[in-house]
Amino acid sequence: MIKVCNLKKSFGSNQVLNGIDYEVNKGDKIVIIGPSGSGKSTFLRCLNLLETPTEGDIWFEDKLITDKRTDINEVRRHMGMVFQHFNLFNNLTIMKNITLAPVKLKLMSREEANENALRLLKMVGLEEKADAFPSSLSGGQKQRAAIVRSLAMNPKVMLFDEPTSALDPEMVGEVLQVMKNLADDGMTMVVVTHEMGFAREVGSKVLFMDGGIIQEENEPKEFFTNPKNQRLQEFLSKVL
């Protein structure tokens, strides 16, 4: 579904990604962990060109999206993105936040979009918040609403950039549960997170990034019980 070849990214003289090759297949749940500054979020944000790679190629469903002629907004319609800080429009109700894009892009009529939004809100236990404004919601509720906003576009893949790191500890579970349900329903996902329990339970593959490259990749059980890379061993000894 996504193919990355020799991906490099620099900010000025600071090289953050050092030549990454990777493939994400349909139905994969890829969980990326690693220390701060290892390039995890930059890698994720390159997948839908929120960050423009300095070098390398990215394909999405056999389309070379790093080609200047590609309409990246068309591609992003199929790649949902959930951010650390929700990024909801504070002046719009939750319902309007969710229906804005599908209606504006003429993917659905207003009625269809409202119906779809209510169905999705029900799925995450927020149907009674449809007419509320983001400021009246808890962090966990805002993040669930942000996930619904991405799902309203009926994406083929969901990208999550540390979706729980801005939440109070007691709200983390409610957001992870929504993500687990999505994974169970077969959604292709790439998740940058510090939640090791989620990585172990939900990931089909776990990647460890450090120094702008993928240092180790494995299935969760092997990854956590038998890490080969010394840097990963050190990292896990501190976080588990």
PDB file of C-alpha atoms in Angstrom:
ATOM      1  CA  MET A   1       0.000   0.000   0.000  1.00  0.00           C
ATOM      2  CA  ILE A   2       2.862   2.360   0.914  1.00  0.00           C
ATOM      3  CA  LYS A   3       6.402   1.907  -0.343  1.00  0.00           C
ATOM      4  CA  VAL A   4       9.285   4.079   0.845  1.00  0.00           C
ATOM      5  CA  CYS A   5      12.687   4.053  -0.897  1.00  0.00           C
ATOM      6  CA  ASN A   6      15.837   5.749   0.433  1.00  0.00           C
ATOM      7  CA  LEU A   7      13.849   8.370   2.355  1.00  0.00           C
ATOM      8  CA  LYS A   8      15.997  11.197   3.699  1.00  0.00           C
ATOM      9  CA  LYS A   9      14.950  14.392   5.440  1.00  0.00           C
ATOM     10  CA  SER A  10      17.079  17.273   6.658  1.00  0.00           C
ATOM     11  CA  PHE A  11      16.130  20.454   8.446  1.00  0.00           C
ATOM     12  CA  GLY A  12      19.017  22.750   7.559  1.00  0.00           C
ATOM     13  CA  SER A  13      22.199  20.919   8.519  1.00  0.00           C
ATOM     14  CA  ASN A  14      20.309  18.532  10.809  1.00  0.00           C
ATOM     15  CA  GLN A  15      19.700  15.221   9.016  1.00  0.00           C
ATOM     16  CA  VAL A  16      16.684  13.619  10.702  1.00  0.00           C
ATOM     17  CA  LEU A  17      16.058  10.668   8.347  1.00  0.00           C
ATOM     18  CA  ASN A  18      19.053   8.802   6.964  1.00  0.00           C
ATOM     19  CA  GLY A  19      17.779   6.654   4.109  1.00  0.00           C
ATOM     20  CA  ILE A  20      14.744   4.562   5.063  1.00  0.00           C
ATOM     21  CA  ASP A  21      13.342   1.716   2.959  1.00  0.00           C
ATOM     22  CA  TYR A  22      10.011   0.285   4.065  1.00  0.00           C
ATOM     23  CA  GLU A  23       6.738  -1.196   2.821  1.00  0.00           C
ATOM     24  CA  VAL A  24       3.322  -1.117   4.453  1.00  0.00           C
ATOM     25  CA  ASN A  25       0.886  -3.735   3.174  1.00  0.00           C
ATOM     26  CA  LYS A  26      -2.908  -3.653   3.313  1.00  0.00           C
ATOM     27  CA  GLY A  27      -4.110  -4.572   6.798  1.00  0.00           C
ATOM     28  CA  ASP A  28      -0.724  -3.999   8.480  1.00  0.00           C
ATOM     29  CA  LYS A  29      -0.645  -2.427  11.943  1.00  0.00           C
ATOM     30  CA  ILE A  30       2.829  -0.876  12.009  1.00  0.00           C
ATOM     31  CA  VAL A  31       3.827   0.563  15.388  1.00  0.00           C
ATOM     32  CA  ILE A  32       6.909   2.795  15.531  1.00  0.00           C
ATOM     33  CA  ILE A  33       8.717   3.368  18.804  1.00  0.00           C
ATOM     34  CA  GLY A  34      11.999   5.038  19.717  1.00  0.00           C
ATOM     35  CA  PRO A  35      13.542   7.855  21.741  1.00  0.00           C
ATOM     36  CA  SER A  36      12.614  11.506  21.214  1.00  0.00           C
ATOM     37  CA  GLY A  37      14.417  12.975  18.218  1.00  0.00           C
ATOM     38  CA  SER A  38      14.847   9.607  16.500  1.00  0.00           C
ATOM     39  CA  GLY A  39      12.854  10.692  13.424  1.00  0.00           C
ATOM     40  CA  LYS A  40       9.618   8.769  14.123  1.00  0.00           C
ATOM     41  CA  SER A  41       7.168  11.644  13.636  1.00  0.00           C
ATOM     42  CA  THR A  42       9.142  13.062  10.704  1.00  0.00           C
ATOM     43  CA  PHE A  43       8.969   9.660   9.001  1.00  0.00           C
ATOM     44  CA  LEU A  44       5.208   9.479   9.570  1.00  0.00           C
ATOM     45  CA  ARG A  45       4.657  13.047   8.334  1.00  0.00           C
ATOM     46  CA  CYS A  46       6.638  12.290   5.172  1.00  0.00           C
ATOM     47  CA  LEU A  47       4.216   9.463   4.287  1.00  0.00           C
ATOM     48  CA  ASN A  48       1.510  11.986   3.345  1.00  0.00           C
ATOM     49  CA  LEU A  49       3.999  14.751   2.487  1.00  0.00           C
ATOM     50  CA  LEU A  50       3.177  16.970   5.460  1.00  0.00           C
ATOM     51  CA  GLU A  51       6.968  17.036   5.477  1.00  0.00           C
ATOM     52  CA  THR A  52       8.611  17.128   2.047  1.00  0.00           C
ATOM     53  CA  PRO A  53      11.416  14.558   1.804  1.00  0.00           C
ATOM     54  CA  THR A  54      14.876  15.906   0.980  1.00  0.00           C
ATOM     55  CA  GLU A  55      15.590  12.765  -1.019  1.00  0.00           C
ATOM     56  CA  GLY A  56      13.903   9.450  -1.858  1.00  0.00           C
ATOM     57  CA  ASP A  57      10.607   8.189  -3.248  1.00  0.00           C
ATOM     58  CA  ILE A  58       7.255   7.319  -1.703  1.00  0.00           C
ATOM     59  CA  TRP A  59       4.540   5.325  -3.468  1.00  0.00           C
ATOM     60  CA  PHE A  60       0.941   5.055  -2.305  1.00  0.00           C
ATOM     61  CA  GLU A  61      -1.050   2.350  -4.103  1.00  0.00           C
ATOM     62  CA  ASP A  62       1.463   2.322  -6.978  1.00  0.00           C
ATOM     63  CA  LYS A  63       1.299   6.097  -7.411  1.00  0.00           C
ATOM     64  CA  LEU A  64       4.588   7.959  -6.955  1.00  0.00           C
ATOM     65  CA  ILE A  65       3.406  10.684  -4.577  1.00  0.00           C
ATOM     66  CA  THR A  66       6.814  12.401  -4.364  1.00  0.00           C
ATOM     67  CA  ASP A  67       6.430  13.252  -8.069  1.00  0.00           C
ATOM     68  CA  LYS A  68       5.760  17.005  -8.315  1.00  0.00           C
ATOM     69  CA  ARG A  69       2.873  16.329 -10.713  1.00  0.00           C
ATOM     70  CA  THR A  70       0.931  14.255  -8.169  1.00  0.00           C
ATOM     71  CA  ASP A  71      -2.100  15.977  -6.630  1.00  0.00           C
ATOM     72  CA  ILE A  72      -1.179  15.351  -2.992  1.00  0.00           C
ATOM     73  CA  ASN A  73      -4.574  16.569  -1.726  1.00  0.00           C
ATOM     74  CA  GLU A  74      -6.222  13.811  -3.743  1.00  0.00           C
ATOM     75  CA  VAL A  75      -3.846  11.280  -2.140  1.00  0.00           C
ATOM     76  CA  ARG A  76      -4.436  12.639   1.377  1.00  0.00           C
ATOM     77  CA  ARG A  77      -8.153  11.969   1.043  1.00  0.00           C
ATOM     78  CA  HIS A  78      -7.248   8.294   1.388  1.00  0.00           C
ATOM     79  CA  MET A  79      -4.758   8.743   4.243  1.00  0.00           C
ATOM     80  CA  GLY A  80      -6.341   9.723   7.550  1.00  0.00           C
ATOM     81  CA  MET A  81      -4.067  11.564   9.980  1.00  0.00           C
ATOM     82  CA  VAL A  82      -4.503  11.925  13.725  1.00  0.00           C
ATOM     83  CA  PHE A  83      -2.249  14.424  15.491  1.00  0.00           C
ATOM     84  CA  GLN A  84      -0.903  14.684  19.010  1.00  0.00           C
ATOM     85  CA  HIS A  85      -2.873  17.881  19.723  1.00  0.00           C
ATOM     86  CA  PHE A  86      -6.197  16.936  18.038  1.00  0.00           C
ATOM     87  CA  ASN A  87      -6.183  19.945  15.615  1.00  0.00           C
ATOM     88  CA  LEU A  88      -9.965  20.330  15.790  1.00  0.00           C
ATOM     89  CA  PHE A  89     -11.521  23.619  14.651  1.00  0.00           C
ATOM     90  CA  ASN A  90     -12.507  25.268  17.948  1.00  0.00           C
ATOM     91  CA  ASN A  91     -15.148  27.517  16.357  1.00  0.00           C
ATOM     92  CA  LEU A  92     -17.093  24.559  14.902  1.00  0.00           C
ATOM     93  CA  THR A  93     -19.232  21.954  16.650  1.00  0.00           C
ATOM     94  CA  ILE A  94     -17.966  18.375  16.689  1.00  0.00           C
ATOM     95  CA  MET A  95     -20.521  17.500  13.999  1.00  0.00           C
ATOM     96  CA  LYS A  96     -19.322  20.366  11.771  1.00  0.00           C
ATOM     97  CA  ASN A  97     -15.674  19.375  12.359  1.00  0.00           C
ATOM     98  CA  ILE A  98     -16.462  15.897  11.081  1.00  0.00           C
ATOM     99  CA  THR A  99     -18.684  16.803   8.128  1.00  0.00           C
ATOM    100  CA  LEU A 100     -16.714  19.808   6.829  1.00  0.00           C
ATOM    101  CA  ALA A 101     -14.334  17.924   4.520  1.00  0.00           C
ATOM    102  CA  PRO A 102     -16.726  15.313   3.036  1.00  0.00           C
ATOM    103  CA  VAL A 103     -19.296  18.033   2.226  1.00  0.00           C
ATOM    104  CA  LYS A 104     -16.774  20.606   0.940  1.00  0.00           C
ATOM    105  CA  LEU A 105     -15.125  18.022  -1.302  1.00  0.00           C
ATOM    106  CA  LYS A 106     -18.590  16.951  -2.514  1.00  0.00           C
ATOM    107  CA  LEU A 107     -18.002  13.348  -1.448  1.00  0.00           C
ATOM    108  CA  MET A 108     -21.358  13.337   0.366  1.00  0.00           C
ATOM    109  CA  SER A 109     -24.463  15.457   0.680  1.00  0.00           C
ATOM    110  CA  ARG A 110     -24.928  17.310   3.987  1.00  0.00           C
ATOM    111  CA  GLU A 111     -27.538  14.693   5.053  1.00  0.00           C
ATOM    112  CA  GLU A 112     -25.282  11.759   4.202  1.00  0.00           C
ATOM    113  CA  ALA A 113     -22.329  13.365   5.980  1.00  0.00           C
ATOM    114  CA  ASN A 114     -24.416  14.025   9.117  1.00  0.00           C
ATOM    115  CA  GLU A 115     -25.712  10.457   9.104  1.00  0.00           C
ATOM    116  CA  ASN A 116     -22.201   9.072   8.636  1.00  0.00           C
ATOM    117  CA  ALA A 117     -20.826  11.339  11.397  1.00  0.00           C
ATOM    118  CA  LEU A 118     -23.498  10.217  13.868  1.00  0.00           C
ATOM    119  CA  ARG A 119     -22.781   6.568  13.089  1.00  0.00           C
ATOM    120  CA  LEU A 120     -19.053   7.102  13.691  1.00  0.00           C
ATOM    121  CA  LEU A 121     -19.622   9.162  16.850  1.00  0.00           C
ATOM    122  CA  LYS A 122     -21.795   6.354  18.184  1.00  0.00           C
ATOM    123  CA  MET A 123     -18.993   3.911  17.444  1.00  0.00           C
ATOM    124  CA  VAL A 124     -16.630   5.866  19.734  1.00  0.00           C
ATOM    125  CA  GLY A 125     -19.271   6.662  22.372  1.00  0.00           C
ATOM    126  CA  LEU A 126     -19.609  10.363  21.567  1.00  0.00           C
ATOM    127  CA  GLU A 127     -22.997  10.648  19.856  1.00  0.00           C
ATOM    128  CA  GLU A 128     -24.307  12.955  22.612  1.00  0.00           C
ATOM    129  CA  LYS A 129     -21.442  15.392  21.897  1.00  0.00           C
ATOM    130  CA  ALA A 130     -22.379  16.026  18.249  1.00  0.00           C
ATOM    131  CA  ASP A 131     -23.515  19.614  18.899  1.00  0.00           C
ATOM    132  CA  ALA A 132     -20.857  20.441  21.504  1.00  0.00           C
ATOM    133  CA  PHE A 133     -17.817  22.599  20.816  1.00  0.00           C
ATOM    134  CA  PRO A 134     -14.308  21.156  21.274  1.00  0.00           C
ATOM    135  CA  SER A 135     -13.614  23.410  24.287  1.00  0.00           C
ATOM    136  CA  SER A 136     -16.259  21.544  26.308  1.00  0.00           C
ATOM    137  CA  LEU A 137     -14.684  18.120  25.695  1.00  0.00           C
ATOM    138  CA  SER A 138     -11.993  16.311  27.667  1.00  0.00           C
ATOM    139  CA  GLY A 139      -8.695  15.532  25.955  1.00  0.00           C
ATOM    140  CA  GLY A 140      -9.717  11.923  25.408  1.00  0.00           C
ATOM    141  CA  GLN A 141     -13.037  12.977  23.886  1.00  0.00           C
ATOM    142  CA  LYS A 142     -11.295  15.476  21.595  1.00  0.00           C
ATOM    143  CA  GLN A 143      -8.925  12.799  20.347  1.00  0.00           C
ATOM    144  CA  ARG A 144     -11.781  10.349  19.731  1.00  0.00           C
ATOM    145  CA  ALA A 145     -13.563  13.115  17.793  1.00  0.00           C
ATOM    146  CA  ALA A 146     -10.373  13.749  15.809  1.00  0.00           C
ATOM    147  CA  ILE A 147     -10.193  10.050  14.923  1.00  0.00           C
ATOM    148  CA  VAL A 148     -13.812  10.149  13.770  1.00  0.00           C
ATOM    149  CA  ARG A 149     -13.062  13.218  11.644  1.00  0.00           C
ATOM    150  CA  SER A 150     -10.379  11.222   9.815  1.00  0.00           C
ATOM    151  CA  LEU A 151     -12.636   8.175   9.463  1.00  0.00           C
ATOM    152  CA  ALA A 152     -15.404  10.310   7.938  1.00  0.00           C
ATOM    153  CA  MET A 153     -13.317  10.528   4.769  1.00  0.00           C
ATOM    154  CA  ASN A 154     -13.351   6.719   4.538  1.00  0.00           C
ATOM    155  CA  PRO A 155      -9.530   6.466   4.384  1.00  0.00           C
ATOM    156  CA  LYS A 156      -7.596   3.408   3.223  1.00  0.00           C
ATOM    157  CA  VAL A 157      -4.873   3.924   5.810  1.00  0.00           C
ATOM    158  CA  MET A 158      -4.702   5.797   9.129  1.00  0.00           C
ATOM    159  CA  LEU A 159      -1.565   7.565  10.378  1.00  0.00           C
ATOM    160  CA  PHE A 160      -1.365   8.298  14.116  1.00  0.00           C
ATOM    161  CA  ASP A 161       1.295  10.691  15.412  1.00  0.00           C
ATOM    162  CA  GLU A 162       1.651  10.070  19.170  1.00  0.00           C
ATOM    163  CA  PRO A 163      -2.147  10.251  19.590  1.00  0.00           C
ATOM    164  CA  THR A 164      -2.092   9.790  23.378  1.00  0.00           C
ATOM    165  CA  SER A 165       0.983  11.759  24.453  1.00  0.00           C
ATOM    166  CA  ALA A 166      -0.952  14.973  25.182  1.00  0.00           C
ATOM    167  CA  LEU A 167      -3.579  13.175  27.282  1.00  0.00           C
ATOM    168  CA  ASP A 168      -3.945  12.684  31.022  1.00  0.00           C
ATOM    169  CA  PRO A 169      -3.029   9.076  31.872  1.00  0.00           C
ATOM    170  CA  GLU A 170      -6.633   8.121  32.698  1.00  0.00           C
ATOM    171  CA  MET A 171      -7.824   9.212  29.246  1.00  0.00           C
ATOM    172  CA  VAL A 172      -5.218   7.247  27.309  1.00  0.00           C
ATOM    173  CA  GLY A 173      -7.177   3.991  27.558  1.00  0.00           C
ATOM    174  CA  GLU A 174     -10.325   5.316  25.900  1.00  0.00           C
ATOM    175  CA  VAL A 175      -8.376   6.494  22.844  1.00  0.00           C
ATOM    176  CA  LEU A 176      -6.302   3.287  22.594  1.00  0.00           C
ATOM    177  CA  GLN A 177      -9.529   1.274  22.759  1.00  0.00           C
ATOM    178  CA  VAL A 178     -10.912   3.099  19.707  1.00  0.00           C
ATOM    179  CA  MET A 179      -7.636   2.396  17.892  1.00  0.00           C
ATOM    180  CA  LYS A 180      -7.756  -1.278  18.881  1.00  0.00           C
ATOM    181  CA  ASN A 181     -11.305  -1.528  17.530  1.00  0.00           C
ATOM    182  CA  LEU A 182     -10.154   0.004  14.242  1.00  0.00           C
ATOM    183  CA  ALA A 183      -7.300  -2.496  14.058  1.00  0.00           C
ATOM    184  CA  ASP A 184      -9.726  -5.356  14.721  1.00  0.00           C
ATOM    185  CA  ASP A 185     -11.887  -4.095  11.846  1.00  0.00           C
ATOM    186  CA  GLY A 186      -8.904  -4.472   9.501  1.00  0.00           C
ATOM    187  CA  MET A 187      -7.821  -0.833   9.121  1.00  0.00           C
ATOM    188  CA  THR A 188      -4.271  -0.389   7.801  1.00  0.00           C
ATOM    189  CA  MET A 189      -2.473   1.708  10.409  1.00  0.00           C
ATOM    190  CA  VAL A 190       0.922   3.308  11.023  1.00  0.00           C
ATOM    191  CA  VAL A 191       1.208   4.464  14.634  1.00  0.00           C
ATOM    192  CA  VAL A 192       3.984   6.431  16.329  1.00  0.00           C
ATOM    193  CA  THR A 193       3.526   5.927  20.075  1.00  0.00           C
ATOM    194  CA  HIS A 194       5.144   5.529  23.490  1.00  0.00           C
ATOM    195  CA  GLU A 195       2.462   3.022  24.540  1.00  0.00           C
ATOM    196  CA  MET A 196       4.360  -0.268  24.710  1.00  0.00           C
ATOM    197  CA  GLY A 197       1.274  -2.248  25.735  1.00  0.00           C
ATOM    198  CA  PHE A 198      -0.511  -1.100  22.583  1.00  0.00           C
ATOM    199  CA  ALA A 199       2.520  -1.958  20.438  1.00  0.00           C
ATOM    200  CA  ARG A 200       2.646  -5.441  21.928  1.00  0.00           C
ATOM    201  CA  GLU A 201      -1.071  -6.100  21.719  1.00  0.00           C
ATOM    202  CA  VAL A 202      -2.091  -4.488  18.417  1.00  0.00           C
ATOM    203  CA  GLY A 203       1.012  -4.234  16.231  1.00  0.00           C
ATOM    204  CA  SER A 204       1.519  -6.702  13.403  1.00  0.00           C
ATOM    205  CA  LYS A 205       5.063  -5.303  13.237  1.00  0.00           C
ATOM    206  CA  VAL A 206       6.958  -3.077  15.659  1.00  0.00           C
ATOM    207  CA  LEU A 207       9.776  -0.839  14.409  1.00  0.00           C
ATOM    208  CA  PHE A 208      12.467   0.739  16.552  1.00  0.00           C
ATOM    209  CA  MET A 209      13.871   3.971  15.163  1.00  0.00           C
ATOM    210  CA  ASP A 210      16.991   5.739  16.347  1.00  0.00           C
ATOM    211  CA  GLY A 211      19.402   8.067  14.568  1.00  0.00           C
ATOM    212  CA  GLY A 212      17.012   8.499  11.644  1.00  0.00           C
ATOM    213  CA  ILE A 213      16.979   4.841  10.582  1.00  0.00           C
ATOM    214  CA  ILE A 214      15.007   1.704  11.418  1.00  0.00           C
ATOM    215  CA  GLN A 215      17.333  -0.153  13.774  1.00  0.00           C
ATOM    216  CA  GLU A 216      15.125  -3.199  14.282  1.00  0.00           C
ATOM    217  CA  GLU A 217      11.799  -4.577  13.085  1.00  0.00           C
ATOM    218  CA  ASN A 218       9.965  -7.661  14.247  1.00  0.00           C
ATOM    219  CA  GLU A 219       6.666  -9.170  15.302  1.00  0.00           C
ATOM    220  CA  PRO A 220       5.720  -7.851  18.761  1.00  0.00           C
ATOM    221  CA  LYS A 221       6.431 -10.997  20.779  1.00  0.00           C
ATOM    222  CA  GLU A 222       9.931 -11.466  19.388  1.00  0.00           C
ATOM    223  CA  PHE A 223      10.593  -7.719  19.381  1.00  0.00           C
ATOM    224  CA  PHE A 224       9.931  -7.300  23.104  1.00  0.00           C
ATOM    225  CA  THR A 225      11.188 -10.630  24.454  1.00  0.00           C
ATOM    226  CA  ASN A 226      14.258 -11.070  22.272  1.00  0.00           C
ATOM    227  CA  PRO A 227      15.568  -7.704  21.001  1.00  0.00           C
ATOM    228  CA  LYS A 228      18.752  -8.088  18.936  1.00  0.00           C
ATOM    229  CA  ASN A 229      19.858  -4.464  18.610  1.00  0.00           C
ATOM    230  CA  GLN A 230      21.850  -3.198  21.588  1.00  0.00           C
ATOM    231  CA  ARG A 231      20.314   0.288  21.400  1.00  0.00           C
ATOM    232  CA  LEU A 232      16.845  -1.283  21.463  1.00  0.00           C
ATOM    233  CA  GLN A 233      17.826  -3.422  24.471  1.00  0.00           C
ATOM    234  CA  GLU A 234      18.891  -0.271  26.336  1.00  0.00           C
ATOM    235  CA  PHE A 235      15.709   1.557  25.307  1.00  0.00           C
ATOM    236  CA  LEU A 236      13.397  -1.270  26.421  1.00  0.00           C
ATOM    237  CA  SER A 237      15.229  -1.652  29.741  1.00  0.00           C
ATOM    238  CA  LYS A 238      14.294   1.968  30.505  1.00  0.00           C
ATOM    239  CA  VAL A 239      10.681   1.975  29.321  1.00  0.00           C
ATOM    240  CA  LEU A 240       9.369  -1.462  30.319  1.00  0.00           C
TER     241      LEU A 240
END
